[in-house]
PDB file of C-alpha atoms in Angstrom:
ATOM      1  CA  MET A 271       0.002   0.199  -0.177  1.00  0.00           C
ATOM      2  CA  SER A 272       1.322   3.317  -0.596  1.00  0.00           C
ATOM      3  CA  ASP A 273       2.359   5.638   1.939  1.00  0.00           C
ATOM      4  CA  PRO A 274      -0.187   8.216   2.889  1.00  0.00           C
ATOM      5  CA  ALA A 275       2.307  11.081   3.135  1.00  0.00           C
ATOM      6  CA  THR A 276       3.379  10.124  -0.369  1.00  0.00           C
ATOM      7  CA  LEU A 277      -0.116   9.968  -1.495  1.00  0.00           C
ATOM      8  CA  SER A 278      -0.946  13.726   0.237  1.00  0.00           C
ATOM      9  CA  LYS A 279       2.371  15.292  -1.905  1.00  0.00           C
ATOM     10  CA  ALA A 280       0.945  14.116  -5.033  1.00  0.00           C
ATOM     11  CA  PRO A 281       0.364  16.719  -7.597  1.00  0.00           C
ATOM     12  CA  ARG A 282      -3.458  17.384  -7.654  1.00  0.00           C
ATOM     13  CA  PRO A 283      -5.021  17.908 -11.155  1.00  0.00           C
ATOM     14  CA  PHE A 284      -5.179  21.358 -12.222  1.00  0.00           C
ATOM     15  CA  SER A 285      -3.302  22.746  -9.268  1.00  0.00           C
ATOM     16  CA  ILE A 286      -1.603  24.805 -11.339  1.00  0.00           C
ATOM     17  CA  PHE A 287      -4.695  27.010 -11.868  1.00  0.00           C
ATOM     18  CA  ARG A 288      -5.040  27.833  -8.289  1.00  0.00           C
ATOM     19  CA  HIS A 289      -1.943  30.447  -8.570  1.00  0.00           C
ATOM     20  CA  GLY A 290      -3.927  33.635  -9.433  1.00  0.00           C
ATOM     21  CA  GLY A 291      -1.359  35.330 -11.333  1.00  0.00           C
ATOM     22  CA  PHE A 292      -0.181  32.730 -13.442  1.00  0.00           C
ATOM     23  CA  THR A 293      -4.517  32.197 -14.073  1.00  0.00           C
ATOM     24  CA  ILE A 294      -5.241  35.570 -14.680  1.00  0.00           C
ATOM     25  CA  GLY A 295      -2.089  36.996 -16.592  1.00  0.00           C
ATOM     26  CA  GLY A 296      -2.239  33.366 -18.723  1.00  0.00           C
ATOM     27  CA  GLY A 297      -6.023  33.862 -19.413  1.00  0.00           C
ATOM     28  CA  VAL A 298      -5.836  37.592 -20.572  1.00  0.00           C
ATOM     29  CA  LEU A 299      -2.553  36.489 -22.771  1.00  0.00           C
ATOM     30  CA  LEU A 300      -4.499  33.923 -24.638  1.00  0.00           C
ATOM     31  CA  LEU A 301      -7.362  36.258 -25.023  1.00  0.00           C
ATOM     32  CA  LEU A 302      -5.196  38.832 -26.467  1.00  0.00           C
ATOM     33  CA  VAL A 303      -3.564  35.687 -28.822  1.00  0.00           C
ATOM     34  CA  LEU A 304      -6.631  35.324 -29.825  1.00  0.00           C
ATOM     35  CA  ILE A 305      -7.752  38.803 -30.650  1.00  0.00           C
ATOM     36  CA  ALA A 306      -4.718  38.907 -32.747  1.00  0.00           C
ATOM     37  CA  ILE A 307      -5.507  35.506 -34.440  1.00  0.00           C
ATOM     38  CA  PHE A 308      -9.082  36.291 -35.490  1.00  0.00           C
ATOM     39  CA  ALA A 309      -8.166  40.253 -36.221  1.00  0.00           C
ATOM     40  CA  PRO A 310      -9.951  40.342 -39.766  1.00  0.00           C
ATOM     41  CA  LEU A 311     -13.234  38.842 -38.106  1.00  0.00           C
ATOM     42  CA  LEU A 312     -13.130  40.975 -34.959  1.00  0.00           C
ATOM     43  CA  ALA A 313     -12.426  44.424 -36.622  1.00  0.00           C
ATOM     44  CA  PRO A 314     -15.700  46.028 -38.060  1.00  0.00           C
ATOM     45  CA  HIS A 315     -13.629  47.911 -40.325  1.00  0.00           C
ATOM     46  CA  ASP A 316     -10.883  48.272 -42.546  1.00  0.00           C
ATOM     47  CA  PRO A 317      -7.800  49.686 -39.738  1.00  0.00           C
ATOM     48  CA  PHE A 318      -6.287  51.268 -43.071  1.00  0.00           C
ATOM     49  CA  LEU A 319      -9.470  53.145 -44.422  1.00  0.00           C
ATOM     50  CA  GLN A 320      -9.892  56.790 -44.095  1.00  0.00           C
ATOM     51  CA  SER A 321     -12.832  58.792 -43.977  1.00  0.00           C
ATOM     52  CA  LEU A 322     -12.204  62.600 -43.094  1.00  0.00           C
ATOM     53  CA  SER A 323     -15.697  63.328 -42.904  1.00  0.00           C
ATOM     54  CA  ASP A 324     -15.636  61.096 -40.099  1.00  0.00           C
ATOM     55  CA  ARG A 325     -12.208  62.133 -38.711  1.00  0.00           C
ATOM     56  CA  LEU A 326     -12.147  62.535 -34.562  1.00  0.00           C
ATOM     57  CA  LYS A 327     -15.263  61.137 -33.657  1.00  0.00           C
ATOM     58  CA  PRO A 328     -15.703  60.339 -30.218  1.00  0.00           C
ATOM     59  CA  PRO A 329     -16.498  56.893 -28.660  1.00  0.00           C
ATOM     60  CA  PHE A 330     -19.693  55.513 -27.505  1.00  0.00           C
ATOM     61  CA  TRP A 331     -19.986  56.670 -24.423  1.00  0.00           C
ATOM     62  CA  GLN A 332     -19.939  60.646 -25.730  1.00  0.00           C
ATOM     63  CA  GLU A 333     -22.164  62.515 -27.424  1.00  0.00           C
ATOM     64  CA  GLY A 334     -21.673  62.960 -31.214  1.00  0.00           C
ATOM     65  CA  THR A 335     -20.229  59.305 -32.147  1.00  0.00           C
ATOM     66  CA  SER A 336     -20.568  58.190 -35.300  1.00  0.00           C
ATOM     67  CA  PRO A 337     -22.607  54.608 -35.728  1.00  0.00           C
ATOM     68  CA  GLY A 338     -20.325  51.884 -36.212  1.00  0.00           C
ATOM     69  CA  HIS A 339     -17.725  53.105 -34.717  1.00  0.00           C
ATOM     70  CA  TRP A 340     -17.447  52.330 -30.875  1.00  0.00           C
ATOM     71  CA  LEU A 341     -14.587  53.478 -30.161  1.00  0.00           C
ATOM     72  CA  GLY A 342     -14.593  56.327 -32.303  1.00  0.00           C
ATOM     73  CA  THR A 343     -12.036  57.249 -35.184  1.00  0.00           C
ATOM     74  CA  ASP A 344      -8.750  59.209 -35.572  1.00  0.00           C
ATOM     75  CA  GLN A 345      -7.368  62.061 -36.946  1.00  0.00           C
ATOM     76  CA  LEU A 346      -7.529  60.550 -40.428  1.00  0.00           C
ATOM     77  CA  GLY A 347     -11.282  59.083 -39.915  1.00  0.00           C
ATOM     78  CA  ARG A 348      -9.860  55.511 -39.320  1.00  0.00           C
ATOM     79  CA  ASP A 349     -11.835  53.267 -37.024  1.00  0.00           C
ATOM     80  CA  TYR A 350     -10.143  53.170 -33.897  1.00  0.00           C
ATOM     81  CA  LEU A 351     -11.126  49.906 -32.590  1.00  0.00           C
ATOM     82  CA  SER A 352     -10.402  48.304 -35.789  1.00  0.00           C
ATOM     83  CA  ARG A 353      -6.891  49.720 -35.526  1.00  0.00           C
ATOM     84  CA  LEU A 354      -6.315  48.759 -31.519  1.00  0.00           C
ATOM     85  CA  ILE A 355      -7.263  45.195 -32.712  1.00  0.00           C
ATOM     86  CA  TYR A 356      -4.970  45.028 -35.301  1.00  0.00           C
ATOM     87  CA  GLY A 357      -1.657  46.559 -32.996  1.00  0.00           C
ATOM     88  CA  THR A 358      -2.581  43.838 -31.233  1.00  0.00           C
ATOM     89  CA  GLN A 359      -0.649  41.260 -33.953  1.00  0.00           C
ATOM     90  CA  ILE A 360       2.044  44.113 -33.764  1.00  0.00           C
ATOM     91  CA  SER A 361       2.632  43.777 -30.194  1.00  0.00           C
ATOM     92  CA  LEU A 362       2.631  39.947 -29.924  1.00  0.00           C
ATOM     93  CA  VAL A 363       4.756  39.645 -33.040  1.00  0.00           C
ATOM     94  CA  ILE A 364       7.497  42.073 -31.362  1.00  0.00           C
ATOM     95  CA  GLY A 365       6.994  40.126 -28.224  1.00  0.00           C
ATOM     96  CA  PHE A 366       7.197  36.429 -29.259  1.00  0.00           C
ATOM     97  CA  GLY A 367       9.713  37.087 -32.053  1.00  0.00           C
ATOM     98  CA  ALA A 368      11.856  38.974 -30.166  1.00  0.00           C
ATOM     99  CA  VAL A 369      11.886  36.303 -27.244  1.00  0.00           C
ATOM    100  CA  LEU A 370      12.903  33.385 -29.713  1.00  0.00           C
ATOM    101  CA  ILE A 371      15.441  35.463 -31.087  1.00  0.00           C
ATOM    102  CA  SER A 372      16.817  36.675 -27.790  1.00  0.00           C
ATOM    103  CA  GLY A 373      16.445  33.202 -25.906  1.00  0.00           C
ATOM    104  CA  PHE A 374      18.213  31.322 -28.690  1.00  0.00           C
ATOM    105  CA  ILE A 375      21.317  33.739 -28.445  1.00  0.00           C
ATOM    106  CA  GLY A 376      21.324  34.180 -24.790  1.00  0.00           C
ATOM    107  CA  ILE A 377      20.472  30.367 -24.020  1.00  0.00           C
ATOM    108  CA  SER A 378      23.423  29.368 -26.307  1.00  0.00           C
ATOM    109  CA  LEU A 379      25.923  31.253 -24.789  1.00  0.00           C
ATOM    110  CA  GLY A 380      24.867  30.879 -21.443  1.00  0.00           C
ATOM    111  CA  VAL A 381      24.746  27.006 -21.524  1.00  0.00           C
ATOM    112  CA  ALA A 382      28.399  26.922 -23.331  1.00  0.00           C
ATOM    113  CA  ALA A 383      29.877  29.433 -20.767  1.00  0.00           C
ATOM    114  CA  GLY A 384      28.342  27.329 -17.533  1.00  0.00           C
ATOM    115  CA  TYR A 385      29.012  23.660 -19.522  1.00  0.00           C
ATOM    116  CA  PHE A 386      32.814  24.481 -20.757  1.00  0.00           C
ATOM    117  CA  GLY A 387      33.946  26.882 -18.269  1.00  0.00           C
ATOM    118  CA  GLY A 388      37.646  28.291 -18.248  1.00  0.00           C
ATOM    119  CA  TRP A 389      38.418  30.394 -20.963  1.00  0.00           C
ATOM    120  CA  VAL A 390      35.019  29.789 -22.672  1.00  0.00           C
ATOM    121  CA  ASP A 391      33.297  31.264 -19.681  1.00  0.00           C
ATOM    122  CA  THR A 392      35.492  33.902 -19.418  1.00  0.00           C
ATOM    123  CA  CYS A 393      35.439  34.880 -22.889  1.00  0.00           C
ATOM    124  CA  ILE A 394      31.453  34.662 -22.788  1.00  0.00           C
ATOM    125  CA  ASN A 395      31.177  36.393 -19.457  1.00  0.00           C
ATOM    126  CA  ALA A 396      33.096  39.320 -20.702  1.00  0.00           C
ATOM    127  CA  VAL A 397      30.756  39.508 -23.577  1.00  0.00           C
ATOM    128  CA  ILE A 398      27.657  39.607 -21.290  1.00  0.00           C
ATOM    129  CA  THR A 399      29.353  41.789 -19.100  1.00  0.00           C
ATOM    130  CA  THR A 400      29.884  44.305 -22.063  1.00  0.00           C
ATOM    131  CA  ARG A 401      26.044  43.903 -22.708  1.00  0.00           C
ATOM    132  CA  LEU A 402      24.659  44.507 -19.819  1.00  0.00           C
ATOM    133  CA  SER A 403      26.427  47.961 -19.738  1.00  0.00           C
ATOM    134  CA  LEU A 404      24.860  49.254 -22.174  1.00  0.00           C
ATOM    135  CA  PRO A 405      21.085  50.893 -22.251  1.00  0.00           C
ATOM    136  CA  VAL A 406      18.962  48.779 -24.627  1.00  0.00           C
ATOM    137  CA  VAL A 407      16.440  51.430 -25.549  1.00  0.00           C
ATOM    138  CA  LEU A 408      19.549  54.030 -26.198  1.00  0.00           C
ATOM    139  CA  VAL A 409      21.301  51.593 -28.171  1.00  0.00           C
ATOM    140  CA  ALA A 410      18.038  50.337 -29.811  1.00  0.00           C
ATOM    141  CA  LEU A 411      17.410  54.352 -30.856  1.00  0.00           C
ATOM    142  CA  ALA A 412      20.623  54.754 -32.247  1.00  0.00           C
ATOM    143  CA  ILE A 413      20.476  51.575 -34.447  1.00  0.00           C
ATOM    144  CA  VAL A 414      17.051  52.395 -35.511  1.00  0.00           C
ATOM    145  CA  ALA A 415      18.058  56.046 -36.121  1.00  0.00           C
ATOM    146  CA  VAL A 416      20.878  54.519 -38.675  1.00  0.00           C
ATOM    147  CA  VAL A 417      19.451  51.723 -40.231  1.00  0.00           C
ATOM    148  CA  GLY A 418      15.838  53.227 -40.508  1.00  0.00           C
ATOM    149  CA  GLY A 419      12.449  52.275 -38.761  1.00  0.00           C
ATOM    150  CA  SER A 420      10.264  49.138 -39.904  1.00  0.00           C
ATOM    151  CA  LEU A 421       8.553  46.198 -38.204  1.00  0.00           C
ATOM    152  CA  THR A 422      11.331  43.563 -39.174  1.00  0.00           C
ATOM    153  CA  VAL A 423      14.231  46.122 -38.030  1.00  0.00           C
ATOM    154  CA  VAL A 424      12.545  46.625 -34.663  1.00  0.00           C
ATOM    155  CA  LEU A 425      11.702  42.883 -34.234  1.00  0.00           C
ATOM    156  CA  LEU A 426      15.577  42.292 -35.045  1.00  0.00           C
ATOM    157  CA  VAL A 427      17.066  45.099 -33.230  1.00  0.00           C
ATOM    158  CA  ILE A 428      14.774  44.593 -29.902  1.00  0.00           C
ATOM    159  CA  GLY A 429      15.770  40.574 -30.139  1.00  0.00           C
ATOM    160  CA  LEU A 430      19.317  41.138 -30.559  1.00  0.00           C
ATOM    161  CA  LEU A 431      19.457  43.450 -27.400  1.00  0.00           C
ATOM    162  CA  LEU A 432      17.224  41.362 -24.792  1.00  0.00           C
ATOM    163  CA  TRP A 433      19.742  38.097 -24.826  1.00  0.00           C
ATOM    164  CA  ASP A 434      21.552  38.902 -21.633  1.00  0.00           C
ATOM    165  CA  GLN A 435      19.105  37.693 -19.013  1.00  0.00           C
ATOM    166  CA  PHE A 436      18.656  34.742 -20.869  1.00  0.00           C
ATOM    167  CA  ALA A 437      22.685  34.250 -20.906  1.00  0.00           C
ATOM    168  CA  VAL A 438      23.083  35.015 -17.262  1.00  0.00           C
ATOM    169  CA  VAL A 439      20.138  32.355 -15.984  1.00  0.00           C
ATOM    170  CA  ALA A 440      21.350  29.824 -18.165  1.00  0.00           C
ATOM    171  CA  ARG A 441      24.883  30.219 -17.146  1.00  0.00           C
ATOM    172  CA  THR A 442      24.141  30.083 -13.486  1.00  0.00           C
ATOM    173  CA  ALA A 443      22.133  27.331 -13.507  1.00  0.00           C
ATOM    174  CA  THR A 444      24.385  25.185 -16.223  1.00  0.00           C
ATOM    175  CA  GLN A 445      27.179  25.728 -13.780  1.00  0.00           C
ATOM    176  CA  GLN A 446      25.074  24.106 -10.777  1.00  0.00           C
ATOM    177  CA  LEU A 447      24.118  21.140 -12.956  1.00  0.00           C
ATOM    178  CA  ARG A 448      27.586  20.504 -15.122  1.00  0.00           C
ATOM    179  CA  ASN A 449      28.734  17.872 -12.270  1.00  0.00           C
ATOM    180  CA  ALA A 450      25.669  16.472 -11.540  1.00  0.00           C
ATOM    181  CA  GLU A 451      25.699  12.464 -11.773  1.00  0.00           C
ATOM    182  CA  TYR A 452      23.461  11.763 -14.745  1.00  0.00           C
ATOM    183  CA  VAL A 453      25.623  14.642 -16.517  1.00  0.00           C
ATOM    184  CA  SER A 454      28.971  13.106 -15.793  1.00  0.00           C
ATOM    185  CA  ALA A 455      27.115   9.634 -16.561  1.00  0.00           C
ATOM    186  CA  ALA A 456      26.287  10.697 -20.041  1.00  0.00           C
ATOM    187  CA  ARG A 457      29.845  12.038 -20.461  1.00  0.00           C
ATOM    188  CA  ALA A 458      30.875   8.975 -19.479  1.00  0.00           C
ATOM    189  CA  MET A 459      29.616   6.749 -22.065  1.00  0.00           C
ATOM    190  CA  GLY A 460      30.994   8.903 -24.716  1.00  0.00           C
ATOM    191  CA  THR A 461      27.938  11.346 -25.566  1.00  0.00           C
ATOM    192  CA  THR A 462      28.967  14.434 -27.130  1.00  0.00           C
ATOM    193  CA  HIS A 463      28.825  17.567 -25.603  1.00  0.00           C
ATOM    194  CA  MET A 464      26.394  19.059 -27.540  1.00  0.00           C
ATOM    195  CA  HIS A 465      23.953  16.134 -26.899  1.00  0.00           C
ATOM    196  CA  VAL A 466      24.622  16.575 -23.009  1.00  0.00           C
ATOM    197  CA  MET A 467      23.811  20.161 -23.503  1.00  0.00           C
ATOM    198  CA  VAL A 468      20.709  19.816 -25.438  1.00  0.00           C
ATOM    199  CA  ARG A 469      19.145  16.693 -23.786  1.00  0.00           C
ATOM    200  CA  GLU A 470      20.515  16.671 -20.301  1.00  0.00           C
ATOM    201  CA  ILE A 471      21.067  19.927 -19.129  1.00  0.00           C
ATOM    202  CA  LEU A 472      18.599  22.643 -20.758  1.00  0.00           C
ATOM    203  CA  PRO A 473      15.561  20.460 -20.009  1.00  0.00           C
ATOM    204  CA  ASN A 474      16.553  20.760 -16.345  1.00  0.00           C
ATOM    205  CA  ILE A 475      16.913  24.844 -16.743  1.00  0.00           C
ATOM    206  CA  ARG A 476      13.891  25.408 -18.990  1.00  0.00           C
ATOM    207  CA  ALA A 477      11.384  26.352 -15.962  1.00  0.00           C
ATOM    208  CA  SER A 478      13.907  29.466 -14.967  1.00  0.00           C
ATOM    209  CA  LEU A 479      14.214  30.390 -18.603  1.00  0.00           C
ATOM    210  CA  ILE A 480      10.355  30.628 -19.285  1.00  0.00           C
ATOM    211  CA  VAL A 481       9.950  32.886 -16.553  1.00  0.00           C
ATOM    212  CA  VAL A 482      12.957  35.096 -17.896  1.00  0.00           C
ATOM    213  CA  ALA A 483      10.800  34.863 -21.324  1.00  0.00           C
ATOM    214  CA  THR A 484       7.859  36.009 -19.852  1.00  0.00           C
ATOM    215  CA  VAL A 485       9.553  39.144 -18.783  1.00  0.00           C
ATOM    216  CA  GLU A 486      11.471  39.934 -21.841  1.00  0.00           C
ATOM    217  CA  MET A 487       8.368  39.771 -23.891  1.00  0.00           C
ATOM    218  CA  ALA A 488       6.976  42.324 -21.333  1.00  0.00           C
ATOM    219  CA  ASN A 489      10.162  44.386 -22.289  1.00  0.00           C
ATOM    220  CA  ALA A 490      10.253  43.869 -26.124  1.00  0.00           C
ATOM    221  CA  VAL A 491       6.361  45.120 -26.280  1.00  0.00           C
ATOM    222  CA  LEU A 492       7.129  48.226 -24.034  1.00  0.00           C
ATOM    223  CA  ILE A 493      10.379  48.997 -26.472  1.00  0.00           C
ATOM    224  CA  GLU A 494       8.616  48.884 -29.460  1.00  0.00           C
ATOM    225  CA  ALA A 495       5.854  51.124 -28.155  1.00  0.00           C
ATOM    226  CA  ALA A 496       8.599  53.582 -26.794  1.00  0.00           C
ATOM    227  CA  LEU A 497      10.405  53.533 -30.333  1.00  0.00           C
ATOM    228  CA  SER A 498       7.183  53.651 -32.150  1.00  0.00           C
ATOM    229  CA  PHE A 499       6.009  56.568 -29.833  1.00  0.00           C
ATOM    230  CA  LEU A 500       9.398  58.391 -30.821  1.00  0.00           C
ATOM    231  CA  GLY A 501       8.809  57.910 -34.483  1.00  0.00           C
ATOM    232  CA  LEU A 502      11.657  55.449 -34.733  1.00  0.00           C
ATOM    233  CA  GLY A 503       9.838  51.965 -34.703  1.00  0.00           C
ATOM    234  CA  VAL A 504       6.906  50.641 -36.888  1.00  0.00           C
ATOM    235  CA  GLN A 505       5.917  53.076 -39.294  1.00  0.00           C
ATOM    236  CA  ALA A 506       2.174  54.330 -40.293  1.00  0.00           C
ATOM    237  CA  PRO A 507       0.062  53.143 -41.623  1.00  0.00           C
ATOM    238  CA  LEU A 508       0.524  50.198 -39.504  1.00  0.00           C
ATOM    239  CA  PRO A 509      -1.656  50.259 -36.162  1.00  0.00           C
ATOM    240  CA  SER A 510       1.274  50.180 -33.777  1.00  0.00           C
ATOM    241  CA  TRP A 511       0.035  50.945 -30.206  1.00  0.00           C
ATOM    242  CA  GLY A 512       3.143  53.216 -29.405  1.00  0.00           C
ATOM    243  CA  LEU A 513       2.410  54.734 -32.964  1.00  0.00           C
ATOM    244  CA  MET A 514      -1.286  55.406 -32.011  1.00  0.00           C
ATOM    245  CA  LEU A 515       0.045  57.243 -29.066  1.00  0.00           C
ATOM    246  CA  SER A 516       2.292  59.427 -30.813  1.00  0.00           C
ATOM    247  CA  GLU A 517      -0.260  60.500 -33.593  1.00  0.00           C
ATOM    248  CA  GLY A 518      -2.702  60.910 -30.603  1.00  0.00           C
ATOM    249  CA  LYS A 519      -0.757  63.345 -28.355  1.00  0.00           C
ATOM    250  CA  ASN A 520      -1.434  66.053 -30.498  1.00  0.00           C
ATOM    251  CA  PHE A 521      -5.282  65.742 -29.649  1.00  0.00           C
ATOM    252  CA  MET A 522      -5.070  64.454 -26.373  1.00  0.00           C
ATOM    253  CA  PHE A 523      -6.714  67.276 -24.376  1.00  0.00           C
ATOM    254  CA  PHE A 524      -9.611  67.464 -26.615  1.00  0.00           C
ATOM    255  CA  ASN A 525      -9.909  64.074 -27.778  1.00  0.00           C
ATOM    256  CA  PRO A 526      -8.276  62.013 -24.798  1.00  0.00           C
ATOM    257  CA  TRP A 527      -9.447  58.170 -25.816  1.00  0.00           C
ATOM    258  CA  LEU A 528      -7.036  58.933 -28.796  1.00  0.00           C
ATOM    259  CA  ILE A 529      -4.137  57.938 -26.133  1.00  0.00           C
ATOM    260  CA  THR A 530      -5.866  56.128 -23.189  1.00  0.00           C
ATOM    261  CA  LEU A 531      -6.996  53.536 -25.349  1.00  0.00           C
ATOM    262  CA  PRO A 532      -3.689  52.392 -26.840  1.00  0.00           C
ATOM    263  CA  GLY A 533      -2.251  53.013 -23.747  1.00  0.00           C
ATOM    264  CA  LEU A 534      -4.452  51.163 -21.580  1.00  0.00           C
ATOM    265  CA  CYS A 535      -4.190  48.079 -24.304  1.00  0.00           C
ATOM    266  CA  LEU A 536      -0.219  48.198 -23.628  1.00  0.00           C
ATOM    267  CA  PHE A 537      -0.666  48.489 -19.959  1.00  0.00           C
ATOM    268  CA  VAL A 538      -2.745  45.350 -20.110  1.00  0.00           C
ATOM    269  CA  MET A 539      -1.103  43.351 -21.999  1.00  0.00           C
ATOM    270  CA  ALA A 540       2.391  44.174 -20.149  1.00  0.00           C
ATOM    271  CA  LEU A 541       0.598  43.369 -16.901  1.00  0.00           C
ATOM    272  CA  SER A 542      -0.474  40.144 -17.782  1.00  0.00           C
ATOM    273  CA  ILE A 543       2.628  38.969 -19.484  1.00  0.00           C
ATOM    274  CA  ASN A 544       4.220  39.979 -15.795  1.00  0.00           C
ATOM    275  CA  LEU A 545       1.474  38.334 -13.882  1.00  0.00           C
ATOM    276  CA  LEU A 546       1.969  35.173 -15.984  1.00  0.00           C
ATOM    277  CA  GLY A 547       5.630  35.255 -15.363  1.00  0.00           C
ATOM    278  CA  ASP A 548       5.354  35.676 -11.484  1.00  0.00           C
ATOM    279  CA  GLY A 549       2.956  32.959 -11.488  1.00  0.00           C
ATOM    280  CA  LEU A 550       5.079  30.610 -13.115  1.00  0.00           C
ATOM    281  CA  ARG A 551       8.098  31.808 -10.644  1.00  0.00           C
ATOM    282  CA  ASP A 552       5.679  31.174  -7.608  1.00  0.00           C
ATOM    283  CA  ILE A 553       4.837  27.735  -9.019  1.00  0.00           C
ATOM    284  CA  GLN A 554       8.370  27.219  -9.759  1.00  0.00           C
ATOM    285  CA  GLY A 555       9.108  27.873  -6.049  1.00  0.00           C
ATOM    286  CA  SER A 556       6.515  25.882  -4.835  1.00  0.00           C
ATOM    287  CA  LYS A 557       7.853  22.888  -6.335  1.00  0.00           C
ATOM    288  CA  ARG A 558      11.311  23.386  -4.848  1.00  0.00           C
TER     289      ARG A 558
END
């Protein structure tokens, strides 16, 4: 018969959803992903269609709204709800894309440094330290100002600048595991270094890396918004939330929804990602 103490410690089905941050953050982020995927079906109008006769129409809770434009229109008469919906696509593409690029670079460098040690670790650690000394936003501004702003350029620049935290966490975690019994056994059997790093070490540090990924995804979304707000990121007529903030700032006193709505969207997305990361961190800590 099984030990009752063992049974009491067995994981319960769906216990992961008892963590409020994980449930709320994950649920909101999933909703945003679905909105981005089904944007063509959800958007009531073409987000690029201009109608100067309908410019600066207020949202439905104010007088003078235009029928069919629930959240009003911008300075060019474009439906604001449709642009906000399509803006979800841009933010998520930047967020997920930048994490994939930075994660690949940072994890590769961090695992290699932690596993091999010696001069490899010294060289990679110097690169990590150099990267940590450079402010991300200022470097991104300088690069985009020279190369030119576009969705692809912004994605690549942010992805190539956010790898340092992945490298730090992967390096530290790998150093703790490189002398573990199962790693030593794999090396004794003649397994290649690449196989040991990918099949033995990486699966055991992925929980910590997922938490880092959520933090960096939120950072990527906010950096893109900052670059677009300054006119160096995603360019018009693409409906980036940061660009919508920039375009709406000239009308903020008489048409405040032009900045409050995209600002609220950015807040909700960043908060949901951070709540998801905090929830994953709590879950990881409770399993130790």
